[in-house]
Amino acid sequence: NAESSGEVTLKRGPRRNFRLRPLAESEKPEILKEYLTRYKSAVQRFFPVQPDASLDAFAKIAENYPAFELMPA
């Protein structure tokens, strides 16, 4: 599990290793909104809000979604 190990390896193309930095709750709303906007057709069913919802709406659900910054290992 990436969350417990704190690192991941991306295997598509050349293999690349990354450390994970968990995002603070205050960082998540903007990221979640952008993610849902970009990938709505694939991920909307996992979100109780629409992509055009306010950042406040995303802030209310952020604690339910782990999110990480990938940092080169």
mmCIF file of C-alpha atoms in Angstrom:
data_model
loop_
_atom_site.group_PDB
_atom_site.id
_atom_site.type_symbol
_atom_site.label_atom_id
_atom_site.label_comp_id
_atom_site.label_asym_id
_atom_site.label_seq_id
_atom_site.Cartn_x
_atom_site.Cartn_y
_atom_site.Cartn_z
ATOM 1 C CA ASN A 1 0.000 0.000 0.000
ATOM 2 C CA ALA A 2 1.482 3.317 -1.088
ATOM 3 C CA GLU A 3 0.148 5.214 1.914
ATOM 4 C CA SER A 4 1.732 2.887 4.461
ATOM 5 C CA SER A 5 5.070 2.539 2.634
ATOM 6 C CA GLY A 6 5.355 6.236 1.814
ATOM 7 C CA GLU A 7 6.669 5.571 -1.679
ATOM 8 C CA VAL A 8 5.585 4.365 -5.108
ATOM 9 C CA THR A 9 7.201 3.206 -8.336
ATOM 10 C CA LEU A 10 5.622 4.270 -11.620
ATOM 11 C CA LYS A 11 6.232 1.599 -14.232
ATOM 12 C CA ARG A 12 4.686 3.159 -17.329
ATOM 13 C CA GLY A 13 7.596 4.251 -19.485
ATOM 14 C CA PRO A 14 10.888 4.348 -17.629
ATOM 15 C CA ARG A 15 10.559 3.214 -14.020
ATOM 16 C CA ARG A 16 10.469 6.160 -11.641
ATOM 17 C CA ASN A 17 10.457 6.115 -7.849
ATOM 18 C CA PHE A 18 8.684 8.733 -5.755
ATOM 19 C CA ARG A 19 8.271 9.520 -2.083
ATOM 20 C CA LEU A 20 4.796 10.559 -0.989
ATOM 21 C CA ARG A 21 4.009 13.714 0.929
ATOM 22 C CA PRO A 22 0.481 13.635 2.359
ATOM 23 C CA LEU A 23 -1.356 16.846 1.548
ATOM 24 C CA ALA A 24 -2.738 18.927 4.401
ATOM 25 C CA GLU A 25 -6.527 19.193 4.550
ATOM 26 C CA SER A 26 -6.225 22.841 3.481
ATOM 27 C CA GLU A 27 -4.377 21.805 0.283
ATOM 28 C CA LYS A 28 -6.879 19.185 -0.833
ATOM 29 C CA PRO A 29 -9.974 21.117 -2.015
ATOM 30 C CA GLU A 30 -8.291 22.735 -5.019
ATOM 31 C CA ILE A 31 -6.577 19.459 -6.001
ATOM 32 C CA LEU A 32 -9.770 17.408 -5.646
ATOM 33 C CA LYS A 33 -11.751 19.922 -7.685
ATOM 34 C CA GLU A 34 -9.170 19.873 -10.501
ATOM 35 C CA TYR A 35 -9.023 16.059 -10.427
ATOM 36 C CA LEU A 36 -12.794 15.765 -10.673
ATOM 37 C CA THR A 37 -12.913 18.379 -13.427
ATOM 38 C CA ARG A 38 -10.284 16.572 -15.524
ATOM 39 C CA TYR A 39 -11.470 13.000 -14.984
ATOM 40 C CA LYS A 40 -15.207 13.442 -14.346
ATOM 41 C CA SER A 41 -16.352 10.624 -16.619
ATOM 42 C CA ALA A 42 -14.175 8.112 -14.782
ATOM 43 C CA VAL A 43 -14.421 9.329 -11.171
ATOM 44 C CA GLN A 44 -17.670 11.286 -10.647
ATOM 45 C CA ARG A 45 -19.357 8.251 -9.067
ATOM 46 C CA PHE A 46 -16.851 8.453 -6.186
ATOM 47 C CA PHE A 47 -17.651 12.100 -5.351
ATOM 48 C CA PRO A 48 -20.804 13.493 -3.721
ATOM 49 C CA VAL A 49 -20.207 16.888 -5.389
ATOM 50 C CA GLN A 50 -20.050 18.090 -8.988
ATOM 51 C CA PRO A 51 -16.887 19.563 -10.564
ATOM 52 C CA ASP A 52 -18.439 23.038 -10.564
ATOM 53 C CA ALA A 53 -19.097 22.927 -6.804
ATOM 54 C CA SER A 54 -17.439 25.560 -4.647
ATOM 55 C CA LEU A 55 -14.089 25.005 -2.970
ATOM 56 C CA ASP A 56 -16.021 25.072 0.324
ATOM 57 C CA ALA A 57 -17.986 22.025 -0.844
ATOM 58 C CA PHE A 58 -14.724 20.234 -1.615
ATOM 59 C CA ALA A 59 -13.293 21.281 1.761
ATOM 60 C CA LYS A 60 -16.237 19.548 3.467
ATOM 61 C CA ILE A 61 -15.407 16.203 1.834
ATOM 62 C CA ALA A 62 -11.598 16.489 1.725
ATOM 63 C CA GLU A 63 -10.972 14.435 4.867
ATOM 64 C CA ASN A 64 -12.468 11.404 3.097
ATOM 65 C CA TYR A 65 -9.938 11.494 0.231
ATOM 66 C CA PRO A 66 -6.249 10.762 0.736
ATOM 67 C CA ALA A 67 -4.112 12.936 -1.530
ATOM 68 C CA PHE A 68 -0.356 13.070 -1.952
ATOM 69 C CA GLU A 69 2.367 15.047 -3.648
ATOM 70 C CA LEU A 70 4.805 12.818 -5.557
ATOM 71 C CA MET A 71 8.395 13.813 -4.832
ATOM 72 C CA PRO A 72 11.366 12.249 -6.679
ATOM 73 C CA ALA A 73 13.063 9.624 -4.505
#
